[in-house]
mmCIF file with all atom_site columns, C-alpha atoms and ligand atoms in Angstrom:
data_model
loop_
_atom_site.group_PDB
_atom_site.id
_atom_site.type_symbol
_atom_site.label_atom_id
_atom_site.label_alt_id
_atom_site.label_comp_id
_atom_site.label_asym_id
_atom_site.label_entity_id
_atom_site.label_seq_id
_atom_site.pdbx_PDB_ins_code
_atom_site.Cartn_x
_atom_site.Cartn_y
_atom_site.Cartn_z
_atom_site.occupancy
_atom_site.B_iso_or_equiv
_atom_site.pdbx_formal_charge
_atom_site.auth_seq_id
_atom_site.auth_comp_id
_atom_site.auth_asym_id
_atom_site.auth_atom_id
_atom_site.pdbx_PDB_model_num
ATOM   1   C  CA  . MET A 1 1   ? -161.094 84.518  -102.797 1.00 0.00 ? 1   MET A CA  1
ATOM   2   C  CA  . ASP A 1 2   ? -162.497 88.368  -101.993 1.00 0.00 ? 2   ASP A CA  1
ATOM   3   C  CA  . GLY A 1 3   ? -163.466 87.346  -98.356  1.00 0.00 ? 3   GLY A CA  1
ATOM   4   C  CA  . PRO A 1 4   ? -160.521 86.743  -96.390  1.00 0.00 ? 4   PRO A CA  1
ATOM   5   C  CA  . HIS A 1 5   ? -159.606 89.943  -97.515  1.00 0.00 ? 5   HIS A CA  1
ATOM   6   C  CA  . ARG A 1 6   ? -162.394 91.351  -96.541  1.00 0.00 ? 6   ARG A CA  1
ATOM   7   C  CA  . ASP A 1 7   ? -161.791 89.608  -93.323  1.00 0.00 ? 7   ASP A CA  1
ATOM   8   C  CA  . GLU A 1 8   ? -159.124 90.998  -92.980  1.00 0.00 ? 8   GLU A CA  1
ATOM   9   C  CA  . GLY A 1 9   ? -160.735 94.370  -93.574  1.00 0.00 ? 9   GLY A CA  1
ATOM   10  C  CA  . ILE A 1 10  ? -162.404 93.766  -90.764  1.00 0.00 ? 10  ILE A CA  1
ATOM   11  C  CA  . VAL A 1 11  ? -159.758 92.840  -88.666  1.00 0.00 ? 11  VAL A CA  1
ATOM   12  C  CA  . ASP A 1 12  ? -158.410 96.060  -89.325  1.00 0.00 ? 12  ASP A CA  1
ATOM   13  C  CA  . ARG A 1 13  ? -161.054 97.647  -87.669  1.00 0.00 ? 13  ARG A CA  1
ATOM   14  C  CA  . HIS A 1 14  ? -161.069 96.200  -84.975  1.00 0.00 ? 14  HIS A CA  1
ATOM   15  C  CA  . ALA A 1 15  ? -157.170 96.933  -84.929  1.00 0.00 ? 15  ALA A CA  1
ATOM   16  C  CA  . PRO A 1 16  ? -156.972 100.088 -83.016  1.00 0.00 ? 16  PRO A CA  1
ATOM   17  C  CA  . THR A 1 17  ? -158.940 99.121  -80.680  1.00 0.00 ? 17  THR A CA  1
ATOM   18  C  CA  . ARG A 1 18  ? -156.616 96.198  -79.487  1.00 0.00 ? 18  ARG A CA  1
ATOM   19  C  CA  . ARG A 1 19  ? -153.389 98.694  -80.721  1.00 0.00 ? 19  ARG A CA  1
ATOM   20  C  CA  . ALA A 1 20  ? -154.944 101.753 -78.337  1.00 0.00 ? 20  ALA A CA  1
ATOM   21  C  CA  . VAL A 1 21  ? -155.714 99.098  -75.308  1.00 0.00 ? 21  VAL A CA  1
ATOM   22  C  CA  . LEU A 1 22  ? -151.880 98.219  -75.953  1.00 0.00 ? 22  LEU A CA  1
ATOM   23  C  CA  . ALA A 1 23  ? -150.401 101.116 -75.926  1.00 0.00 ? 23  ALA A CA  1
ATOM   24  C  CA  . GLY A 1 24  ? -152.083 101.273 -72.967  1.00 0.00 ? 24  GLY A CA  1
ATOM   25  C  CA  . SER A 1 25  ? -150.754 98.363  -71.293  1.00 0.00 ? 25  SER A CA  1
ATOM   26  C  CA  . GLY A 1 26  ? -147.288 99.291  -73.408  1.00 0.00 ? 26  GLY A CA  1
ATOM   27  C  CA  . SER A 1 27  ? -147.712 102.664 -70.610  1.00 0.00 ? 27  SER A CA  1
ATOM   28  C  CA  . SER A 1 28  ? -147.847 100.904 -68.251  1.00 0.00 ? 28  SER A CA  1
ATOM   29  C  CA  . ALA A 1 29  ? -145.941 98.766  -68.012  1.00 0.00 ? 29  ALA A CA  1
ATOM   30  C  CA  . ALA A 1 30  ? -142.997 100.461 -68.861  1.00 0.00 ? 30  ALA A CA  1
ATOM   31  C  CA  . LEU A 1 31  ? -143.994 103.216 -65.859  1.00 0.00 ? 31  LEU A CA  1
ATOM   32  C  CA  . LEU A 1 32  ? -143.603 99.657  -64.105  1.00 0.00 ? 32  LEU A CA  1
ATOM   33  C  CA  . LEU A 1 33  ? -140.078 99.088  -65.538  1.00 0.00 ? 33  LEU A CA  1
ATOM   34  C  CA  . LEU A 1 34  ? -139.367 102.608 -64.332  1.00 0.00 ? 34  LEU A CA  1
ATOM   35  C  CA  . ALA A 1 35  ? -140.375 102.461 -61.325  1.00 0.00 ? 35  ALA A CA  1
ATOM   36  C  CA  . ALA A 1 36  ? -137.713 98.834  -60.802  1.00 0.00 ? 36  ALA A CA  1
ATOM   37  C  CA  . CYS A 1 37  ? -135.068 100.966 -62.193  1.00 0.00 ? 37  CYS A CA  1
ATOM   38  C  CA  . GLY A 1 38  ? -135.466 103.804 -59.901  1.00 0.00 ? 38  GLY A CA  1
ATOM   39  C  CA  . GLY A 1 39  ? -135.990 101.113 -57.281  1.00 0.00 ? 39  GLY A CA  1
ATOM   40  C  CA  . GLY A 1 40  ? -132.607 100.765 -57.086  1.00 0.00 ? 40  GLY A CA  1
ATOM   41  C  CA  . ALA A 1 41  ? -130.006 99.237  -59.386  1.00 0.00 ? 41  ALA A CA  1
ATOM   42  C  CA  . PRO A 1 42  ? -127.262 101.948 -60.042  1.00 0.00 ? 42  PRO A CA  1
ATOM   43  C  CA  . SER A 1 43  ? -126.456 100.360 -63.178  1.00 0.00 ? 43  SER A CA  1
ATOM   44  C  CA  . GLY A 1 44  ? -123.958 102.911 -65.857  1.00 0.00 ? 44  GLY A CA  1
ATOM   45  C  CA  . THR A 1 45  ? -122.609 104.119 -62.340  1.00 0.00 ? 45  THR A CA  1
ATOM   46  C  CA  . GLY A 1 46  ? -121.652 100.309 -60.448  1.00 0.00 ? 46  GLY A CA  1
ATOM   47  C  CA  . ASP A 1 47  ? -117.606 101.640 -60.611  1.00 0.00 ? 47  ASP A CA  1
ATOM   48  C  CA  . ARG A 1 48  ? -117.439 102.168 -56.840  1.00 0.00 ? 48  ARG A CA  1
ATOM   49  C  CA  . SER A 1 49  ? -117.600 99.718  -54.745  1.00 0.00 ? 49  SER A CA  1
ATOM   50  C  CA  . GLY A 1 50  ? -119.834 101.827 -51.872  1.00 0.00 ? 50  GLY A CA  1
ATOM   51  C  CA  . THR A 1 51  ? -122.632 99.264  -51.893  1.00 0.00 ? 51  THR A CA  1
ATOM   52  C  CA  . ALA A 1 52  ? -120.532 96.597  -50.961  1.00 0.00 ? 52  ALA A CA  1
ATOM   53  C  CA  . GLY A 1 53  ? -120.022 98.592  -48.019  1.00 0.00 ? 53  GLY A CA  1
ATOM   54  C  CA  . GLU A 1 54  ? -123.642 99.551  -47.162  1.00 0.00 ? 54  GLU A CA  1
ATOM   55  C  CA  . GLY A 1 55  ? -124.901 96.201  -48.112  1.00 0.00 ? 55  GLY A CA  1
ATOM   56  C  CA  . ALA A 1 56  ? -122.704 94.152  -45.274  1.00 0.00 ? 56  ALA A CA  1
ATOM   57  C  CA  . GLY A 1 57  ? -123.189 97.265  -42.730  1.00 0.00 ? 57  GLY A CA  1
ATOM   58  C  CA  . ALA A 1 58  ? -126.986 97.092  -42.865  1.00 0.00 ? 58  ALA A CA  1
ATOM   59  C  CA  . VAL A 1 59  ? -126.084 94.197  -40.137  1.00 0.00 ? 59  VAL A CA  1
ATOM   60  C  CA  . ALA A 1 60  ? -126.598 94.243  -37.128  1.00 0.00 ? 60  ALA A CA  1
ATOM   61  C  CA  . PRO A 1 61  ? -124.573 92.615  -34.584  1.00 0.00 ? 61  PRO A CA  1
ATOM   62  C  CA  . GLY A 1 62  ? -126.493 89.542  -32.844  1.00 0.00 ? 62  GLY A CA  1
ATOM   63  C  CA  . GLU A 1 63  ? -127.903 88.632  -36.616  1.00 0.00 ? 63  GLU A CA  1
ATOM   64  C  CA  . VAL A 1 64  ? -128.180 85.378  -36.835  1.00 0.00 ? 64  VAL A CA  1
ATOM   65  C  CA  . LEU A 1 65  ? -126.963 84.995  -40.465  1.00 0.00 ? 65  LEU A CA  1
ATOM   66  C  CA  . ALA A 1 66  ? -127.076 81.274  -40.435  1.00 0.00 ? 66  ALA A CA  1
ATOM   67  C  CA  . ARG A 1 67  ? -127.319 77.765  -39.127  1.00 0.00 ? 67  ARG A CA  1
ATOM   68  C  CA  . ALA A 1 68  ? -124.045 76.404  -38.853  1.00 0.00 ? 68  ALA A CA  1
ATOM   69  C  CA  . ASP A 1 69  ? -124.911 73.310  -40.503  1.00 0.00 ? 69  ASP A CA  1
ATOM   70  C  CA  . ASP A 1 70  ? -126.480 75.161  -43.442  1.00 0.00 ? 70  ASP A CA  1
ATOM   71  C  CA  . VAL A 1 71  ? -122.869 76.368  -44.299  1.00 0.00 ? 71  VAL A CA  1
ATOM   72  C  CA  . PRO A 1 72  ? -121.475 73.598  -46.749  1.00 0.00 ? 72  PRO A CA  1
ATOM   73  C  CA  . VAL A 1 73  ? -117.268 72.931  -45.568  1.00 0.00 ? 73  VAL A CA  1
ATOM   74  C  CA  . GLY A 1 74  ? -115.721 74.754  -47.949  1.00 0.00 ? 74  GLY A CA  1
ATOM   75  C  CA  . GLY A 1 75  ? -118.691 76.256  -49.730  1.00 0.00 ? 75  GLY A CA  1
ATOM   76  C  CA  . ALA A 1 76  ? -121.133 79.063  -49.345  1.00 0.00 ? 76  ALA A CA  1
ATOM   77  C  CA  . LEU A 1 77  ? -124.674 79.905  -47.876  1.00 0.00 ? 77  LEU A CA  1
ATOM   78  C  CA  . SER A 1 78  ? -126.347 82.793  -49.862  1.00 0.00 ? 78  SER A CA  1
ATOM   79  C  CA  . VAL A 1 79  ? -128.727 84.296  -47.239  1.00 0.00 ? 79  VAL A CA  1
ATOM   80  C  CA  . THR A 1 80  ? -130.562 87.775  -46.942  1.00 0.00 ? 80  THR A CA  1
ATOM   81  C  CA  . VAL A 1 81  ? -130.274 89.506  -43.860  1.00 0.00 ? 81  VAL A CA  1
ATOM   82  C  CA  . GLY A 1 82  ? -131.875 93.031  -43.028  1.00 0.00 ? 82  GLY A CA  1
ATOM   83  C  CA  . GLY A 1 83  ? -132.207 93.908  -46.238  1.00 0.00 ? 83  GLY A CA  1
ATOM   84  C  CA  . ALA A 1 84  ? -128.108 93.047  -46.798  1.00 0.00 ? 84  ALA A CA  1
ATOM   85  C  CA  . GLN A 1 85  ? -127.472 90.285  -49.272  1.00 0.00 ? 85  GLN A CA  1
ATOM   86  C  CA  . LEU A 1 86  ? -124.386 87.980  -47.615  1.00 0.00 ? 86  LEU A CA  1
ATOM   87  C  CA  . LEU A 1 87  ? -122.641 84.734  -48.286  1.00 0.00 ? 87  LEU A CA  1
ATOM   88  C  CA  . VAL A 1 88  ? -121.766 82.925  -45.271  1.00 0.00 ? 88  VAL A CA  1
ATOM   89  C  CA  . THR A 1 89  ? -118.643 80.381  -45.971  1.00 0.00 ? 89  THR A CA  1
ATOM   90  C  CA  . GLN A 1 90  ? -117.091 77.396  -44.131  1.00 0.00 ? 90  GLN A CA  1
ATOM   91  C  CA  . PRO A 1 91  ? -113.798 77.180  -46.341  1.00 0.00 ? 91  PRO A CA  1
ATOM   92  C  CA  . GLU A 1 92  ? -112.346 74.765  -43.395  1.00 0.00 ? 92  GLU A CA  1
ATOM   93  C  CA  . GLU A 1 93  ? -115.070 72.725  -41.302  1.00 0.00 ? 93  GLU A CA  1
ATOM   94  C  CA  . GLY A 1 94  ? -115.326 74.589  -37.816  1.00 0.00 ? 94  GLY A CA  1
ATOM   95  C  CA  . THR A 1 95  ? -114.136 77.929  -39.442  1.00 0.00 ? 95  THR A CA  1
ATOM   96  C  CA  . PHE A 1 96  ? -116.584 80.426  -40.595  1.00 0.00 ? 96  PHE A CA  1
ATOM   97  C  CA  . ALA A 1 97  ? -117.006 84.089  -41.783  1.00 0.00 ? 97  ALA A CA  1
ATOM   98  C  CA  . ALA A 1 98  ? -120.306 85.713  -44.332  1.00 0.00 ? 98  ALA A CA  1
ATOM   99  C  CA  . PHE A 1 99  ? -119.012 89.434  -46.709  1.00 0.00 ? 99  PHE A CA  1
ATOM   100 C  CA  . SER A 1 100 ? -121.572 90.596  -48.666  1.00 0.00 ? 100 SER A CA  1
ATOM   101 C  CA  . ALA A 1 101 ? -122.627 89.120  -52.019  1.00 0.00 ? 101 ALA A CA  1
ATOM   102 C  CA  . ILE A 1 102 ? -122.069 92.813  -53.202  1.00 0.00 ? 102 ILE A CA  1
ATOM   103 C  CA  . CYS A 1 103 ? -119.836 92.408  -55.741  1.00 0.00 ? 103 CYS A CA  1
ATOM   104 C  CA  . THR A 1 104 ? -117.804 95.497  -55.559  1.00 0.00 ? 104 THR A CA  1
ATOM   105 C  CA  . HIS A 1 105 ? -117.198 95.775  -59.449  1.00 0.00 ? 105 HIS A CA  1
ATOM   106 C  CA  . GLN A 1 106 ? -120.426 96.652  -60.499  1.00 0.00 ? 106 GLN A CA  1
ATOM   107 C  CA  . ALA A 1 107 ? -122.466 95.447  -57.647  1.00 0.00 ? 107 ALA A CA  1
ATOM   108 C  CA  . CYS A 1 108 ? -124.033 92.074  -59.199  1.00 0.00 ? 108 CYS A CA  1
ATOM   109 C  CA  . THR A 1 109 ? -125.112 89.533  -56.771  1.00 0.00 ? 109 THR A CA  1
ATOM   110 C  CA  . VAL A 1 110 ? -121.637 86.995  -56.004  1.00 0.00 ? 110 VAL A CA  1
ATOM   111 C  CA  . ALA A 1 111 ? -122.820 83.531  -55.266  1.00 0.00 ? 111 ALA A CA  1
ATOM   112 C  CA  . PRO A 1 112 ? -121.331 80.572  -53.784  1.00 0.00 ? 112 PRO A CA  1
ATOM   113 C  CA  . GLY A 1 113 ? -119.240 78.852  -56.620  1.00 0.00 ? 113 GLY A CA  1
ATOM   114 C  CA  . ASP A 1 114 ? -116.875 75.951  -56.756  1.00 0.00 ? 114 ASP A CA  1
ATOM   115 C  CA  . GLY A 1 115 ? -114.824 75.949  -53.380  1.00 0.00 ? 115 GLY A CA  1
ATOM   116 C  CA  . GLU A 1 116 ? -114.897 80.115  -53.929  1.00 0.00 ? 116 GLU A CA  1
ATOM   117 C  CA  . LEU A 1 117 ? -117.249 83.143  -54.532  1.00 0.00 ? 117 LEU A CA  1
ATOM   118 C  CA  . LEU A 1 118 ? -118.294 84.565  -58.045  1.00 0.00 ? 118 LEU A CA  1
ATOM   119 C  CA  . CYS A 1 119 ? -120.460 87.236  -59.309  1.00 0.00 ? 119 CYS A CA  1
ATOM   120 C  CA  . PRO A 1 120 ? -122.587 85.129  -62.549  1.00 0.00 ? 120 PRO A CA  1
ATOM   121 C  CA  . CYS A 1 121 ? -121.770 89.047  -64.128  1.00 0.00 ? 121 CYS A CA  1
ATOM   122 C  CA  . HIS A 1 122 ? -118.418 89.245  -65.346  1.00 0.00 ? 122 HIS A CA  1
ATOM   123 C  CA  . ALA A 1 123 ? -116.723 86.427  -63.596  1.00 0.00 ? 123 ALA A CA  1
ATOM   124 C  CA  . SER A 1 124 ? -115.141 87.845  -60.215  1.00 0.00 ? 124 SER A CA  1
ATOM   125 C  CA  . ARG A 1 125 ? -113.671 85.284  -58.184  1.00 0.00 ? 125 ARG A CA  1
ATOM   126 C  CA  . TYR A 1 126 ? -113.350 85.607  -54.301  1.00 0.00 ? 126 TYR A CA  1
ATOM   127 C  CA  . ASP A 1 127 ? -111.598 83.723  -51.061  1.00 0.00 ? 127 ASP A CA  1
ATOM   128 C  CA  . LEU A 1 128 ? -113.985 81.987  -49.228  1.00 0.00 ? 128 LEU A CA  1
ATOM   129 C  CA  . ALA A 1 129 ? -111.751 83.209  -46.838  1.00 0.00 ? 129 ALA A CA  1
ATOM   130 C  CA  . THR A 1 130 ? -110.616 86.450  -47.026  1.00 0.00 ? 130 THR A CA  1
ATOM   131 C  CA  . GLY A 1 131 ? -113.229 87.932  -48.841  1.00 0.00 ? 131 GLY A CA  1
ATOM   132 C  CA  . ALA A 1 132 ? -110.036 88.372  -51.485  1.00 0.00 ? 132 ALA A CA  1
ATOM   133 C  CA  . VAL A 1 133 ? -109.949 88.746  -55.411  1.00 0.00 ? 133 VAL A CA  1
ATOM   134 C  CA  . LEU A 1 134 ? -108.678 85.412  -56.797  1.00 0.00 ? 134 LEU A CA  1
ATOM   135 C  CA  . GLY A 1 135 ? -109.494 87.128  -60.032  1.00 0.00 ? 135 GLY A CA  1
ATOM   136 C  CA  . GLY A 1 136 ? -111.971 89.144  -62.765  1.00 0.00 ? 136 GLY A CA  1
ATOM   137 C  CA  . PRO A 1 137 ? -112.208 92.399  -62.641  1.00 0.00 ? 137 PRO A CA  1
ATOM   138 C  CA  . ALA A 1 138 ? -112.780 93.120  -59.766  1.00 0.00 ? 138 ALA A CA  1
ATOM   139 C  CA  . PRO A 1 139 ? -111.490 95.974  -57.769  1.00 0.00 ? 139 PRO A CA  1
ATOM   140 C  CA  . GLU A 1 140 ? -112.315 95.217  -53.916  1.00 0.00 ? 140 GLU A CA  1
ATOM   141 C  CA  . PRO A 1 141 ? -112.571 92.846  -51.939  1.00 0.00 ? 141 PRO A CA  1
ATOM   142 C  CA  . LEU A 1 142 ? -115.905 91.738  -50.460  1.00 0.00 ? 142 LEU A CA  1
ATOM   143 C  CA  . PRO A 1 143 ? -116.565 93.819  -47.016  1.00 0.00 ? 143 PRO A CA  1
ATOM   144 C  CA  . GLU A 1 144 ? -116.824 91.093  -43.981  1.00 0.00 ? 144 GLU A CA  1
ATOM   145 C  CA  . VAL A 1 145 ? -119.220 90.420  -42.081  1.00 0.00 ? 145 VAL A CA  1
ATOM   146 C  CA  . PRO A 1 146 ? -117.313 89.095  -38.576  1.00 0.00 ? 146 PRO A CA  1
ATOM   147 C  CA  . VAL A 1 147 ? -119.163 86.568  -37.170  1.00 0.00 ? 147 VAL A CA  1
ATOM   148 C  CA  . THR A 1 148 ? -118.886 84.541  -34.162  1.00 0.00 ? 148 THR A CA  1
ATOM   149 C  CA  . VAL A 1 149 ? -120.032 80.521  -33.896  1.00 0.00 ? 149 VAL A CA  1
ATOM   150 C  CA  . ALA A 1 150 ? -122.402 79.859  -30.836  1.00 0.00 ? 150 ALA A CA  1
ATOM   151 C  CA  . SER A 1 151 ? -125.019 76.809  -29.800  1.00 0.00 ? 151 SER A CA  1
ATOM   152 C  CA  . GLY A 1 152 ? -124.390 76.305  -33.680  1.00 0.00 ? 152 GLY A CA  1
ATOM   153 C  CA  . GLU A 1 153 ? -125.326 79.082  -35.101  1.00 0.00 ? 153 GLU A CA  1
ATOM   154 C  CA  . VAL A 1 154 ? -123.589 81.549  -37.412  1.00 0.00 ? 154 VAL A CA  1
ATOM   155 C  CA  . THR A 1 155 ? -123.947 85.837  -35.432  1.00 0.00 ? 155 THR A CA  1
ATOM   156 C  CA  . SER A 1 156 ? -122.434 89.061  -36.926  1.00 0.00 ? 156 SER A CA  1
ATOM   157 C  CA  . ALA A 1 157 ? -119.948 90.187  -34.161  1.00 0.00 ? 157 ALA A CA  1
HETATM 158 S  S1  . FES B 2 .   ? -120.448 93.260  -61.235  1.00 0.00 ? 1   FES B S1  1
HETATM 159 FE FE1 . FES B 2 .   ? -118.556 92.777  -63.591  1.00 0.00 ? 1   FES B FE1 1
HETATM 160 S  S2  . FES B 2 .   ? -116.896 90.786  -61.964  1.00 0.00 ? 1   FES B S2  1
HETATM 161 FE FE2 . FES B 2 .   ? -119.611 91.390  -60.711  1.00 0.00 ? 1   FES B FE2 1
#
C-alpha cells in the first residue's frame, strides 16, 4: 500500500521539471496570443464604423470580386479581395451589389443569411440590395462597394 505513495513521490520529483516546461510553453502561448491580439481586432472599442469604411475602401476599381454565376439569387457570396472582406449580393436575378462584410456595430464579419446579410455576433441584419440595417444593434448600413457586371464577372467600379 505504500507503493503508490512512493510512486507519487517520484512523480512529484519530476513535476517541477514538467512545470518549468509548461510554464515556458505557457509564456510562449501568451506571447503569441498578445501578438495576435495586437494585430488588429478592435475588440471592446468597436463602436466606431471607421473600420468598416476602411475595409470597403481597400478595394480598387476594376477588381474582379466574383463570378456572377457563383452569387446565389436572393443571397450573397463572401469574398476577400485585396485584404477586404466583402459580400457580393444578388437580391434579384441579374442585379448585383457588394458591401463591406465588417459589421458597423463592433466589426464582426457579416455573413450571408436567409435572404439578408447576418452578423453572427449580435444578430444585426442587413438588406441584400442596399446594405441598410434591418434589425439589431448596428448603427449604420454596410458600406457599399460600387460594382459593374460584364462577361459573367462582378467587378468593383
Ligand atoms: S458586431 Fe454586433 S451585431 Fe455585428
